[in-house]
PDB file of C-alpha atoms in Angstrom:
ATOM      1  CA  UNK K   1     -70.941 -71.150-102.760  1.00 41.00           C
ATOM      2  CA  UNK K   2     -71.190 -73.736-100.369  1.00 45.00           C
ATOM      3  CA  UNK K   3     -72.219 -77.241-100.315  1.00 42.00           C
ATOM      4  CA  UNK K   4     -75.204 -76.798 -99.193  1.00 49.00           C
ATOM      5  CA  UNK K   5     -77.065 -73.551 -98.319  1.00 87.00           C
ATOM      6  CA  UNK K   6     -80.764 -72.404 -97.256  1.00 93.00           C
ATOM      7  CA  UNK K   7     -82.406 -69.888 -98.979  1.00 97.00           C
ATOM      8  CA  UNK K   8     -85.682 -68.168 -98.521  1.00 97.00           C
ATOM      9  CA  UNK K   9     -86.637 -69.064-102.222  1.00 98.00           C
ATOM     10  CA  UNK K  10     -85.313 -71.133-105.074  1.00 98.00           C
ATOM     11  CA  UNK K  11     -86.025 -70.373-108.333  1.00 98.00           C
ATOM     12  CA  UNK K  12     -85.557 -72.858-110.796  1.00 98.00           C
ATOM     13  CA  UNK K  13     -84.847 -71.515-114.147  1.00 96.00           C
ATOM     14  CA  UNK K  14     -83.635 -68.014-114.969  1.00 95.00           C
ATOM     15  CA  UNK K  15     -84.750 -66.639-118.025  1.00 94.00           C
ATOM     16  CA  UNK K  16     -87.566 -63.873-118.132  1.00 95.00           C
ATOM     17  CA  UNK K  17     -90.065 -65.271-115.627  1.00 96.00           C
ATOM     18  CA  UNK K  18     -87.665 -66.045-112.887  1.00 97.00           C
ATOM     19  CA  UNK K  19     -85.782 -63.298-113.405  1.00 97.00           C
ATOM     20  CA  UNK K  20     -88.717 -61.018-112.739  1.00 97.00           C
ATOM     21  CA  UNK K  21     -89.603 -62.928-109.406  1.00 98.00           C
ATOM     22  CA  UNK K  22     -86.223 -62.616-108.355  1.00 98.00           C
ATOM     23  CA  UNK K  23     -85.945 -58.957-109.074  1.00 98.00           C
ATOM     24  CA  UNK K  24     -89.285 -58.638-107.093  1.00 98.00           C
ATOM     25  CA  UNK K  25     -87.900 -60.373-104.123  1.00 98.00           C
ATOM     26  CA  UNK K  26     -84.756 -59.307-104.249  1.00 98.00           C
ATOM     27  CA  UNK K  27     -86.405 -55.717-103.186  1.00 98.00           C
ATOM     28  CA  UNK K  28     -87.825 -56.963-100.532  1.00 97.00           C
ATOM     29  CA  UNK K  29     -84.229 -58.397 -99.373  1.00 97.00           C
ATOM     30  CA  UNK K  30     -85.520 -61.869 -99.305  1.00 97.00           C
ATOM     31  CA  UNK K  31     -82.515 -64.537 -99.843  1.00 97.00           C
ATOM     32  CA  UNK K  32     -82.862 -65.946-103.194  1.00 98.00           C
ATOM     33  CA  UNK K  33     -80.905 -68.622-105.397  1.00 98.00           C
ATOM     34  CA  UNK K  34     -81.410 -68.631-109.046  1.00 97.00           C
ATOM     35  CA  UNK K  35     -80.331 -72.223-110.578  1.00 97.00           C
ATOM     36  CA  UNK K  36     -80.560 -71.806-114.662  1.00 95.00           C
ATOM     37  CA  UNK K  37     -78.451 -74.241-117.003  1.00 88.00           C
ATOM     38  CA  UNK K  38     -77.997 -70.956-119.365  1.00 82.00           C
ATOM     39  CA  UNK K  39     -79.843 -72.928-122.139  1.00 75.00           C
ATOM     40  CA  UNK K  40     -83.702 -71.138-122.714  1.00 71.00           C
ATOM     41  CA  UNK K  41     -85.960 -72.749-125.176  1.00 67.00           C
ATOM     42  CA  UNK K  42     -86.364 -68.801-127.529  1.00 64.00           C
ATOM     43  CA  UNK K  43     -82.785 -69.092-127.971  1.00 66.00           C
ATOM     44  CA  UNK K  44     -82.882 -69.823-131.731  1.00 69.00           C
ATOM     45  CA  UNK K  45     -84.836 -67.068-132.125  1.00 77.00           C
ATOM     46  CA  UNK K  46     -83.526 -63.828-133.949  1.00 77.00           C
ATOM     47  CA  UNK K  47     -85.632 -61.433-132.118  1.00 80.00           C
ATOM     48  CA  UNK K  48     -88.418 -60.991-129.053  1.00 83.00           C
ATOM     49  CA  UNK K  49     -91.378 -58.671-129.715  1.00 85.00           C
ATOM     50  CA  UNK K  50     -94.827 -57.286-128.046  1.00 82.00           C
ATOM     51  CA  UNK K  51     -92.729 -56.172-125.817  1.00 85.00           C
ATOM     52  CA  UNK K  52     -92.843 -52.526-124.297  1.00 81.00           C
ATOM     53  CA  UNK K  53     -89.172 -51.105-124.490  1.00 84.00           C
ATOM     54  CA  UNK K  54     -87.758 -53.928-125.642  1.00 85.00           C
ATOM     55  CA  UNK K  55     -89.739 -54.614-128.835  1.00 82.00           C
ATOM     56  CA  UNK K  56     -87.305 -56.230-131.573  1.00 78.00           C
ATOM     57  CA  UNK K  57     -84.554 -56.921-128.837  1.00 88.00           C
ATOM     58  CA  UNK K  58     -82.553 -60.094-129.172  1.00 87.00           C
ATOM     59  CA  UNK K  59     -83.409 -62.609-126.530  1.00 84.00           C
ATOM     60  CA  UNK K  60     -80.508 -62.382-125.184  1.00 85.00           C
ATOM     61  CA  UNK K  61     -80.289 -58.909-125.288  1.00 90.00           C
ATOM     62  CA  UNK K  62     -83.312 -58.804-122.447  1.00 89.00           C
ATOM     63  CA  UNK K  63     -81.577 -61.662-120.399  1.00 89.00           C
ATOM     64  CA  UNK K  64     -78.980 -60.456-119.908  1.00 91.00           C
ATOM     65  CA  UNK K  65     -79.694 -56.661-118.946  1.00 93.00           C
ATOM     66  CA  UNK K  66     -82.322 -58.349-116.656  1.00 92.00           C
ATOM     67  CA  UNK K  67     -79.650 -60.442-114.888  1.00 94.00           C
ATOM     68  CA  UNK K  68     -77.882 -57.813-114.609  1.00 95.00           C
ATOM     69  CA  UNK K  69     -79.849 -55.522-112.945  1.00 96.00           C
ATOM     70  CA  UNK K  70     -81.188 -58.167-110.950  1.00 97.00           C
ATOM     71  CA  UNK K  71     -77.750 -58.991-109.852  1.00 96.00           C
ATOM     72  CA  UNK K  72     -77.557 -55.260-108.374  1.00 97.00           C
ATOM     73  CA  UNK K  73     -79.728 -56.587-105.495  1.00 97.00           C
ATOM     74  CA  UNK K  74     -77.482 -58.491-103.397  1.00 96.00           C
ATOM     75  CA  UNK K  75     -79.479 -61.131-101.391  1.00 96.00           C
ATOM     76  CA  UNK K  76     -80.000 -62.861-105.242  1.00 97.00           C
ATOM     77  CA  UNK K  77     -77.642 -64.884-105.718  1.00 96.00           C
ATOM     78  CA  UNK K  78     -77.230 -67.015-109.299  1.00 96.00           C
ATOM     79  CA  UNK K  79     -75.798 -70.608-109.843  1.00 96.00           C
ATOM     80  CA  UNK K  80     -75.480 -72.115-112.837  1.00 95.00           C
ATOM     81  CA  UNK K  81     -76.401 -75.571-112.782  1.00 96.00           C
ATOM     82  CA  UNK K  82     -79.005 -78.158-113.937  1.00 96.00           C
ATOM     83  CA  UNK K  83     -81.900 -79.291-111.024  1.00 97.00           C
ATOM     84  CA  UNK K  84     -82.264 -82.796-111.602  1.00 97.00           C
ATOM     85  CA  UNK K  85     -84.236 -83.708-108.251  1.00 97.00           C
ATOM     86  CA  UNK K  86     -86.185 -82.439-105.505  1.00 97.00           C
ATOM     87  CA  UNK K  87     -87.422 -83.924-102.129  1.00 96.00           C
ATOM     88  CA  UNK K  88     -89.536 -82.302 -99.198  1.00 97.00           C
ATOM     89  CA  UNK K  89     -87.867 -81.477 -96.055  1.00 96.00           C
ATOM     90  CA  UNK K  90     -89.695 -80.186 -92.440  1.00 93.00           C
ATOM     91  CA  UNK K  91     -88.506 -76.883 -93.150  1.00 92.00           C
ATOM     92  CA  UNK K  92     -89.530 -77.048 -97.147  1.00 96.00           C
ATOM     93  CA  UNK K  93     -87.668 -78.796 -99.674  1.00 98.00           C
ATOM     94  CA  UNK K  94     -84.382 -79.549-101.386  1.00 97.00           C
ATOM     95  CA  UNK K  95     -82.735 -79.460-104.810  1.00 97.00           C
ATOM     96  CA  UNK K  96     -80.174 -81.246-105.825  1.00 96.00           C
ATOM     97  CA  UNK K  97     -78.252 -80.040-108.692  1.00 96.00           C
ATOM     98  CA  UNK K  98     -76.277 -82.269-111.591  1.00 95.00           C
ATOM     99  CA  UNK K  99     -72.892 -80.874-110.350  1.00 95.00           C
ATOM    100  CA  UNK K 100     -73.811 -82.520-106.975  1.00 94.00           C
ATOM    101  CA  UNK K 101     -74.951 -79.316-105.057  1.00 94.00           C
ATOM    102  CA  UNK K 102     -77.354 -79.453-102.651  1.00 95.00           C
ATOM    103  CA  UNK K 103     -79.692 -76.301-101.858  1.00 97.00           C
ATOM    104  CA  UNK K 104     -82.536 -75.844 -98.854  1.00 97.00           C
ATOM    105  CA  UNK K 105     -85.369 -73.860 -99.131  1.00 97.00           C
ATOM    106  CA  UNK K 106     -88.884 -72.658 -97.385  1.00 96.00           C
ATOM    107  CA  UNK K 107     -90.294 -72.091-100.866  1.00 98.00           C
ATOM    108  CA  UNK K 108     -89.956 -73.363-104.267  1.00 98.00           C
ATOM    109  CA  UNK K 109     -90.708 -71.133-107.527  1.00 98.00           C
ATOM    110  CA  UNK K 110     -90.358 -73.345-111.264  1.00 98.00           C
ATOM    111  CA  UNK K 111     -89.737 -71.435-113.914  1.00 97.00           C
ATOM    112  CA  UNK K 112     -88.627 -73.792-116.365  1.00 97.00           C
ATOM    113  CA  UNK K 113     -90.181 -73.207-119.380  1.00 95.00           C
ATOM    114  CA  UNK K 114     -91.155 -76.089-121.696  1.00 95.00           C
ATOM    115  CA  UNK K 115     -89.166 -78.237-124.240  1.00 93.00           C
ATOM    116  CA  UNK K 116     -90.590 -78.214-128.042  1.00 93.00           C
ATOM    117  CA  UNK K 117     -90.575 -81.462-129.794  1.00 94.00           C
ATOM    118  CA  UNK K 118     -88.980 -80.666-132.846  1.00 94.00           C
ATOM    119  CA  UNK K 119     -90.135 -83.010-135.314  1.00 95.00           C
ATOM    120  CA  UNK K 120     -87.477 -84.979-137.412  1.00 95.00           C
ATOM    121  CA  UNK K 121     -87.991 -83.301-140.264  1.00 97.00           C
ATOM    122  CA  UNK K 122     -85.036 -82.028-142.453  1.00 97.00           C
ATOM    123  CA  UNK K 123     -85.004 -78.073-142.270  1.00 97.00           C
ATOM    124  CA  UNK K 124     -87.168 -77.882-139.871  1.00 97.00           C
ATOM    125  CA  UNK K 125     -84.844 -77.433-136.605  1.00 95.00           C
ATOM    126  CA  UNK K 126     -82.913 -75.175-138.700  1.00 96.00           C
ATOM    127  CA  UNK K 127     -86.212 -72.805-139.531  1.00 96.00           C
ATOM    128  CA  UNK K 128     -87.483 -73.216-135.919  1.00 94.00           C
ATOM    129  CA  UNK K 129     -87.767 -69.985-134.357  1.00 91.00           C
ATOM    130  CA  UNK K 130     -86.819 -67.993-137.517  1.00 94.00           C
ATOM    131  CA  UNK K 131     -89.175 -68.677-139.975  1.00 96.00           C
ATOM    132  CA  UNK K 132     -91.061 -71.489-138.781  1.00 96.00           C
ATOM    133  CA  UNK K 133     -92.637 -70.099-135.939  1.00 94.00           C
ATOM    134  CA  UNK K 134     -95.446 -70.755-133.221  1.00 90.00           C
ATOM    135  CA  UNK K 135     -97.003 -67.409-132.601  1.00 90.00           C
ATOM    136  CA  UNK K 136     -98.867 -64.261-134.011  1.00 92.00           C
ATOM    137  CA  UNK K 137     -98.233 -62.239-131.345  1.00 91.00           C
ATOM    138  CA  UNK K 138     -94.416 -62.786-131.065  1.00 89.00           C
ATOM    139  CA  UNK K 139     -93.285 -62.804-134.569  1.00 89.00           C
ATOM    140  CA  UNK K 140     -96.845 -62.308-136.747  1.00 92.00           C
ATOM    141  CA  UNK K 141     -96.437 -58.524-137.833  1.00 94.00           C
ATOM    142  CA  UNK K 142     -92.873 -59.507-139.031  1.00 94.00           C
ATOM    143  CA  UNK K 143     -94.742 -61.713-142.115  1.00 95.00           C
ATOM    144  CA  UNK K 144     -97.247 -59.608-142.801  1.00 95.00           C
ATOM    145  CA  UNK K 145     -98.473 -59.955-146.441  1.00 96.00           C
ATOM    146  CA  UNK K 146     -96.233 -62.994-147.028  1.00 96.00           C
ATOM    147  CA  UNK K 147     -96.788 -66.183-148.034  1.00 97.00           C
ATOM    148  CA  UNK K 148     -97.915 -68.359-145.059  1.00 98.00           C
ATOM    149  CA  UNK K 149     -98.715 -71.765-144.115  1.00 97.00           C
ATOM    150  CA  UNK K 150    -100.035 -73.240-141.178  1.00 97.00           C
ATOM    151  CA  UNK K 151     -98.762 -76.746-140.337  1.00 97.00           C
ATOM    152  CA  UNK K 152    -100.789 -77.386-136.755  1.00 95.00           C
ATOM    153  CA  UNK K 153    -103.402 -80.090-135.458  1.00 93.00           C
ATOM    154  CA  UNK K 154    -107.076 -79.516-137.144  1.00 94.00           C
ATOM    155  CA  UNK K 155    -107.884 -77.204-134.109  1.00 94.00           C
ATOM    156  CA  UNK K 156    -104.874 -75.708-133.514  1.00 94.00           C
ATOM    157  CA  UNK K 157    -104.963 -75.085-137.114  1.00 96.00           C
ATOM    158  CA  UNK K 158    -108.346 -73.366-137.627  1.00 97.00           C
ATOM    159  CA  UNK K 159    -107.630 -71.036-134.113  1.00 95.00           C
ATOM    160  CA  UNK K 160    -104.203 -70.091-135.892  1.00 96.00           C
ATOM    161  CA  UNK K 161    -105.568 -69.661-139.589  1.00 96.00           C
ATOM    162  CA  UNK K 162    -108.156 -66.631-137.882  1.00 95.00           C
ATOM    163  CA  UNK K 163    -105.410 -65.184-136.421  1.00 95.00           C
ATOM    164  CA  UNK K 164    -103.258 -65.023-139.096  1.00 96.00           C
ATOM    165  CA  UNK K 165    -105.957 -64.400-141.306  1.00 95.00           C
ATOM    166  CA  UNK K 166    -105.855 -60.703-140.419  1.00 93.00           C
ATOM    167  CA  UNK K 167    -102.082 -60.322-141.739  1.00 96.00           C
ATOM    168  CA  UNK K 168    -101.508 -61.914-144.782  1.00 95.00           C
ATOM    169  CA  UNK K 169    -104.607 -63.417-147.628  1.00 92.00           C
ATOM    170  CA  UNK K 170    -101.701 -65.470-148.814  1.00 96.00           C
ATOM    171  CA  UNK K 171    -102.673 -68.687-146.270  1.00 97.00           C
ATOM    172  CA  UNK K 172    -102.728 -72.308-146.740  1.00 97.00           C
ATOM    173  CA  UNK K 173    -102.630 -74.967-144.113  1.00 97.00           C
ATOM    174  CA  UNK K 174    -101.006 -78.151-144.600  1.00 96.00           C
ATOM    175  CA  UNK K 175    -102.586 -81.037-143.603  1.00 94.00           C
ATOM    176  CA  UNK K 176    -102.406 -84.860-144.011  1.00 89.00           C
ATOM    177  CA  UNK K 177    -105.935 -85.265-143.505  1.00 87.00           C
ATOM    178  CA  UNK K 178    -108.360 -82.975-144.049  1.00 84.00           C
ATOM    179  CA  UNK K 179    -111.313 -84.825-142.371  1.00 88.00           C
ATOM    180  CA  UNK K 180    -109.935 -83.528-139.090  1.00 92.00           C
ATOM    181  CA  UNK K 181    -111.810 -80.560-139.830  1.00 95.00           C
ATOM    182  CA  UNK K 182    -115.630 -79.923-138.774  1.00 95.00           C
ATOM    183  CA  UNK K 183    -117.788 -78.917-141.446  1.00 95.00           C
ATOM    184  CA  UNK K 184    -118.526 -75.719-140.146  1.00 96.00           C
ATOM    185  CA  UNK K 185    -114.314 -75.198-140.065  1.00 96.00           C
ATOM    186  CA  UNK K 186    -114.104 -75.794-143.945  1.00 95.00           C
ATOM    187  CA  UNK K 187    -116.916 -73.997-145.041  1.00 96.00           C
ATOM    188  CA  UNK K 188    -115.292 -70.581-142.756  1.00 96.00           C
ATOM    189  CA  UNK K 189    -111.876 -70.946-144.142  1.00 96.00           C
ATOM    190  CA  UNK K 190    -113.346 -71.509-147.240  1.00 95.00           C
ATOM    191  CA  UNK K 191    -115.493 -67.994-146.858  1.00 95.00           C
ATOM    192  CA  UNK K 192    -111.932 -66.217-146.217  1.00 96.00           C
ATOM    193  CA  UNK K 193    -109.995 -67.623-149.429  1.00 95.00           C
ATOM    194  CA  UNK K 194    -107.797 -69.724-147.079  1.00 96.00           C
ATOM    195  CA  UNK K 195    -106.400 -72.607-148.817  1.00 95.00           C
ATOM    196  CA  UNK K 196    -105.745 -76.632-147.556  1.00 95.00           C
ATOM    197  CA  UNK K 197    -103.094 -78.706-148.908  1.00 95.00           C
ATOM    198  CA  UNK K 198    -103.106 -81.895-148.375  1.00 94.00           C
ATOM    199  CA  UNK K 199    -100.350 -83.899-147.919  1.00 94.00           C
ATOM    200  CA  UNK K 200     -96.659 -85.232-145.212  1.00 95.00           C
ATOM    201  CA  UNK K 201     -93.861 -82.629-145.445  1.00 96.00           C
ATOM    202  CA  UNK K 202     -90.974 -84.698-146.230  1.00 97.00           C
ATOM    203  CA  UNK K 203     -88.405 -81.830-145.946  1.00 97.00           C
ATOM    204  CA  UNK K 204     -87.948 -77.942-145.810  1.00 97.00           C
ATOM    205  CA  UNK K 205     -85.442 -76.409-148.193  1.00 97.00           C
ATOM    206  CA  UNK K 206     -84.121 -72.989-146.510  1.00 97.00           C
ATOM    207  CA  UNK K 207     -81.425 -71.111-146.424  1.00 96.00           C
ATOM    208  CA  UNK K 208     -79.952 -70.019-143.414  1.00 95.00           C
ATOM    209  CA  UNK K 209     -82.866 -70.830-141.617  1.00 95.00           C
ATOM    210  CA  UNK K 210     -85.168 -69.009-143.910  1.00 96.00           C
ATOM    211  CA  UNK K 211     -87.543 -70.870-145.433  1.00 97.00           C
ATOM    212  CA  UNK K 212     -88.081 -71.340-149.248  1.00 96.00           C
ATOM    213  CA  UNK K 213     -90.326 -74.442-150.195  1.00 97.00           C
ATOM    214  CA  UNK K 214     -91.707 -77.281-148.715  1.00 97.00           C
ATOM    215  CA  UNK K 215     -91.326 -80.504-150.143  1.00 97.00           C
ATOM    216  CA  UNK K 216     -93.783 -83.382-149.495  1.00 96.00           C
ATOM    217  CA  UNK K 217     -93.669 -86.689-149.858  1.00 95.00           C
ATOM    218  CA  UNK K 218     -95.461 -87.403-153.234  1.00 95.00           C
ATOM    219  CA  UNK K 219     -92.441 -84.979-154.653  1.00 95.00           C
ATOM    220  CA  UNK K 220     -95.128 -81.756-154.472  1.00 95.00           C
ATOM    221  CA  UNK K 221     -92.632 -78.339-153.680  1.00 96.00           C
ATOM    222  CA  UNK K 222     -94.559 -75.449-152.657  1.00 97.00           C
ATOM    223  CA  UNK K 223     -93.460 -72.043-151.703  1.00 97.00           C
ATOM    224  CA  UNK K 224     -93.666 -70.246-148.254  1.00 98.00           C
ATOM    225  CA  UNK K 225     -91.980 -67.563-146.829  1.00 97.00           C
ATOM    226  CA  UNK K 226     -92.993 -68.380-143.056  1.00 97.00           C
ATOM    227  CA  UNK K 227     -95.014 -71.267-141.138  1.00 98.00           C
ATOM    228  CA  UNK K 228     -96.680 -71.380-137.864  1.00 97.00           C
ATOM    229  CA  UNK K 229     -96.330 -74.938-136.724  1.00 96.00           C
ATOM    230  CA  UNK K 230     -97.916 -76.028-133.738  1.00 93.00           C
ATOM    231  CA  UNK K 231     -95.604 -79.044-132.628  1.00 94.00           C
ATOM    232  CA  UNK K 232     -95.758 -80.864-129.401  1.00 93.00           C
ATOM    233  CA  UNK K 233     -93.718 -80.176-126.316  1.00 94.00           C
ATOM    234  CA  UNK K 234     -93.294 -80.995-122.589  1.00 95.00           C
ATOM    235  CA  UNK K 235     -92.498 -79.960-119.305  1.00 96.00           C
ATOM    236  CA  UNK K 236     -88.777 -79.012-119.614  1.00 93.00           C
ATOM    237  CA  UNK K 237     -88.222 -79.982-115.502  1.00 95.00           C
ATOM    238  CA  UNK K 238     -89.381 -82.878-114.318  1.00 96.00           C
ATOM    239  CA  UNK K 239     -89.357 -82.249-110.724  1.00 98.00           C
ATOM    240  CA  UNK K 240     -92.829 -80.772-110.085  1.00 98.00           C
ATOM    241  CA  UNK K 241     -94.116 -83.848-111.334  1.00 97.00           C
ATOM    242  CA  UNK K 242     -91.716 -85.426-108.464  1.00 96.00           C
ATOM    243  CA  UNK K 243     -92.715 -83.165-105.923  1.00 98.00           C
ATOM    244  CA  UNK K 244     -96.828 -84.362-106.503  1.00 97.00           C
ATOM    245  CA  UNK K 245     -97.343 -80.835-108.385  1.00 98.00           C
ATOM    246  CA  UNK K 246    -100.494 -81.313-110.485  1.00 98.00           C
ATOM    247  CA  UNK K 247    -100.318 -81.415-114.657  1.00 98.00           C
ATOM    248  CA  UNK K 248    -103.679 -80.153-116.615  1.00 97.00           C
ATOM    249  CA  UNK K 249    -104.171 -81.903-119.629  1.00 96.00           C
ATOM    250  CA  UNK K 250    -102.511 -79.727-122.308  1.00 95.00           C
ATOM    251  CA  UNK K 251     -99.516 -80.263-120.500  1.00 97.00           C
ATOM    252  CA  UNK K 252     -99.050 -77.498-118.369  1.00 98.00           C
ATOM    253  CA  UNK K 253     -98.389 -77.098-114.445  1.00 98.00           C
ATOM    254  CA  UNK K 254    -101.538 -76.337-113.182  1.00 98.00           C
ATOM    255  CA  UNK K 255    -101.918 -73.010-110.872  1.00 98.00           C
ATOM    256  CA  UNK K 256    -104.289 -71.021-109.088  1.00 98.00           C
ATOM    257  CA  UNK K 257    -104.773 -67.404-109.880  1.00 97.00           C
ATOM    258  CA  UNK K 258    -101.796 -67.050-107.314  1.00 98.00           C
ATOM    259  CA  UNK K 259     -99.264 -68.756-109.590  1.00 98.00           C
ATOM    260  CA  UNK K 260     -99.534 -71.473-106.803  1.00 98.00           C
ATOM    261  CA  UNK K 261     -99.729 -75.250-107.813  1.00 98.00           C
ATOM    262  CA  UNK K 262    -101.363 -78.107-106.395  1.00 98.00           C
ATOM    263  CA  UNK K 263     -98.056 -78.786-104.018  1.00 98.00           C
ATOM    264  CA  UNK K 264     -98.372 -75.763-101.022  1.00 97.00           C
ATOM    265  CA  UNK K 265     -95.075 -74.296-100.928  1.00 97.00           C
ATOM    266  CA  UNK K 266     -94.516 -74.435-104.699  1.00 98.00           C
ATOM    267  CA  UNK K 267     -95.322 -71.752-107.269  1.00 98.00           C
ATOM    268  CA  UNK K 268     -95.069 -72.004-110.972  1.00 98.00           C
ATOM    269  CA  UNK K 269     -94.454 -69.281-113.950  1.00 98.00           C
ATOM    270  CA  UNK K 270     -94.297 -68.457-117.393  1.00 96.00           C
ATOM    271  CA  UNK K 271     -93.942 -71.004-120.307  1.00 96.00           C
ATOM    272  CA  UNK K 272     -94.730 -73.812-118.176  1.00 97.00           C
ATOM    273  CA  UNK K 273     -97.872 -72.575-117.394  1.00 97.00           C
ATOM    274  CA  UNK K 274     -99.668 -71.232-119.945  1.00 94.00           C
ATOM    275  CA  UNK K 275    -100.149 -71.123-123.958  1.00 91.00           C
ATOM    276  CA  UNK K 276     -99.371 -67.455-123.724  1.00 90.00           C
ATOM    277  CA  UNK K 277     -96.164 -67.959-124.379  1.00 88.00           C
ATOM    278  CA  UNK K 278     -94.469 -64.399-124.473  1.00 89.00           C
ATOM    279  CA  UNK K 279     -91.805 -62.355-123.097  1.00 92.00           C
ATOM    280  CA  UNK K 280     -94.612 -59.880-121.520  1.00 92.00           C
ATOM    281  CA  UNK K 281     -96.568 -62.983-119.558  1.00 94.00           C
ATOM    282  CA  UNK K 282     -93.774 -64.599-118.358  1.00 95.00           C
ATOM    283  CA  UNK K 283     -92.550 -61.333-116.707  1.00 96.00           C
ATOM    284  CA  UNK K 284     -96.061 -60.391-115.210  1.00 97.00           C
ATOM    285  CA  UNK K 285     -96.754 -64.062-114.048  1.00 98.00           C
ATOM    286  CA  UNK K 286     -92.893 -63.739-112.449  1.00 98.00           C
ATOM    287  CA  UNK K 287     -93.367 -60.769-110.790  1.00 98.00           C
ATOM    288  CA  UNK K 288     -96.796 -61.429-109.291  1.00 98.00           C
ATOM    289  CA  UNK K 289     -95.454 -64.831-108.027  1.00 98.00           C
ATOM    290  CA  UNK K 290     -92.602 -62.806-106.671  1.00 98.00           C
ATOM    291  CA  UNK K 291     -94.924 -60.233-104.458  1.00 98.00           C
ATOM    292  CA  UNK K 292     -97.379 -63.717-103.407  1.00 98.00           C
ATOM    293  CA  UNK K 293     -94.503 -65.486-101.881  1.00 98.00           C
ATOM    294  CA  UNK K 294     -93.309 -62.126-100.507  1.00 98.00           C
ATOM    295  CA  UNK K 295     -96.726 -61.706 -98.401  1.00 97.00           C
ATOM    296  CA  UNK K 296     -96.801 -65.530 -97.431  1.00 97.00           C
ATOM    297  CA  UNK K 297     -93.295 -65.876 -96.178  1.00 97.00           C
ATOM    298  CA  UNK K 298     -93.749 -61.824 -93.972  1.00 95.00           C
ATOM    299  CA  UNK K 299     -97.323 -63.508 -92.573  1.00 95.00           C
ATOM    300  CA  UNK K 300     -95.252 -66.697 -91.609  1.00 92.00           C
ATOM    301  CA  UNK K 301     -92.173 -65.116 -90.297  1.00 86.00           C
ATOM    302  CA  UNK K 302     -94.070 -61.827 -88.835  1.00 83.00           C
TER     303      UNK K 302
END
C-alpha cells in the first residue's frame, strides 16, 4: 500500500464492530481501510455467546470468518497497524499509523473497543475472561447453579447480584466495605439469601485459569467456581479525545442515536460506546453506522 492514500472511510479497529461497518460499506463499493493492531480486548476469552449462529464460537473463530468474507468485497482494504494520531484536514482528516503510514479520509469510524484495568492481583489476569468474568449475558448460562461471587463497586454490585440472582442461589459478593450499600440494597439481597463477605482479595488460586478459592488478606480462603468482577477500564484509542470527540462520564464516546459523536465527520461503535458489551451490539451498532455514513457521503457526493 502506499504511503499515503485517501479513502472514503477509515475504520479504526477491526474486530466485530468494524468489521460489520466495513462489510456494510463494502456493498455499497465505498473505498474503505481497516487499520486493526490484531490485538482485541475478548481475546482471553474461551468462547463468545448470545450470539445467533455463532453461539459458543471462539472469538476468533467469528473474526476471522468475518474478515474473511469481508475481504471478498474488494474496495475494503485491511492494514495492520496501530493509529497513534489523528489531525483534521479540508477534505476530512488523517491518521497516522505507528509504522509511519499516513492515511486520508472524508470520514472517520472508531471502533476501538476499550482497555480493562486488570487489577494487580495474583490470579486474577490469568482467570480474566475464563472464569472471572464481566457479564451475564455473555458467559452467565455457562455457571449456572455454581458457586458465584460478585466482586464489583456497591452499585455495580447490587445491578449484577439481580442478574445473577436468577442462575445460581449460590451468591456472595465480596466487598471491603459494606456501608457502600443503601439500606434498602441490604435488606433486598438479604430477602434473596444472597450473601456479603467482607473483606481485600489478596490473591486467586486457579488452575489454568479456572478459579478455585479466593484468598484475602486476613488469610480467609473461600471457594468459587466463577466471579463477575466489574473492574475499571478506558478508552483503548486515544484519538477521539484528540480529535475534540466528546467522553460521557462512565467513560464512553458519546453518540447520537446515529452512532455519530460530538466531532461531525466521526462515528463511533461497539465497546467504546456502550456497557452492552457483546458480540451481537457491536455488530448491529457497526452495521447501522455503516448504512449512516453510506447515506451521508451519496447526499454529499450525489
Amino acid at each position: 500500500m502506499k504511503q499515503s492514500s485517501v479513502f472514503d472511510v477509515i475504520i479504526i479497529g477491526g474486530s466485530y464492530a468494524g468489521l460489520s461497518a466495513a462489510m456494510t460499506l463494502g456493498r455499497s463499493l465505498k473505498k474503505v481501510l481497516v487499520i486493526d493492531s490484531g490485538e482485541p480486548c475478548n481475546k482471553p476469552t474461551p468462547h463468545s455467546h448470545n450470539f445467533l449462529t455463532q453461539d459458543g464460537k471462539t472469538p476468533s473463530e467469528i473474526s476471522s470468518l468475518a474478515q474473511q468474507q469481508v475481504s471478498q468485497y474488494k474496495t475494503v482494504h485491511f492494514h495492520t497497524d496501530v493509529a497513534i494520531d489523528g489531525k483534521k484536514t479540508t477534505e476530512g482528516f488523517e491518521i497516522s499509523t505507528q509504522s509511519g503510514k499516513k492515511f486520508e479520509t472524508e470520514k472517520l469510524i472508531f471502533a476501538t473497543g476499550v482497555k480493562d484495568n486488570v487489577p494487580n492481583i495474583p490470579g486474577f489476569s490469568e482467570c480474566w475472561g475464563k472464569t472471572l468474568i464481566h457479564c451475564p449475558y455473555c458467559h452467565g448460562y455457562e455457571f449456572h447453579g455454581k458457586k458465584t461471587g460478585i466482586w464489583a463497586p456497591a452499585e455495580k454490585a447490587f445491578h449484577l447480584a439481580g442478574l445473577v440472582n436468577n442462575l445460581t442461589k449460590n451468591l456472595t459478593i465480596i466487598t471491603s466495605n459494606t456501608t457502600d450499600f443503601t439500606m434498602e440494597q441490604l435488606e433486598k439481597l438479604q430477602q434473596h439469601t444472597i450473601k456479603i463477605e467482607k473483606g481485600e482479595i489478596h490473591h486467586i488460586e486457579h488452575e489454568n485459569g479456572n478459579i478455585a478459592h479466593v484468598v484475602f488478606k486476613d488469610g480467609k480462603r473461600l471457594p468459587f467456581d466463577v466471579i463477575y468482577a466489574g473492574i475499571p477500564f478506558e478508552q483503548h484509542c486515544k484519538i477521539p479525545e484528540t480529535l475534540g470527540c466528546d467522553i460521557t462520564e462512565q467513560g464512553y464516546i458519546k453518540i447520537d442515536g446515529l452512532q455519530k459523536t460530538t466531532v461531525d465527520g466521526i462515528y463511533a461503535c461497539g465497546d467504546n460506546t456502550s456497557p452492552m458489551r457483546s458480540v451481537a451490539n457491536a455488530v448491529h451498532q457497526g452495521n447501522f453506522a455503516g448504512a449512516v455514513i453510506n447515506k451521508e457521503l451519496t447526499e454529499e457526493n450525489f
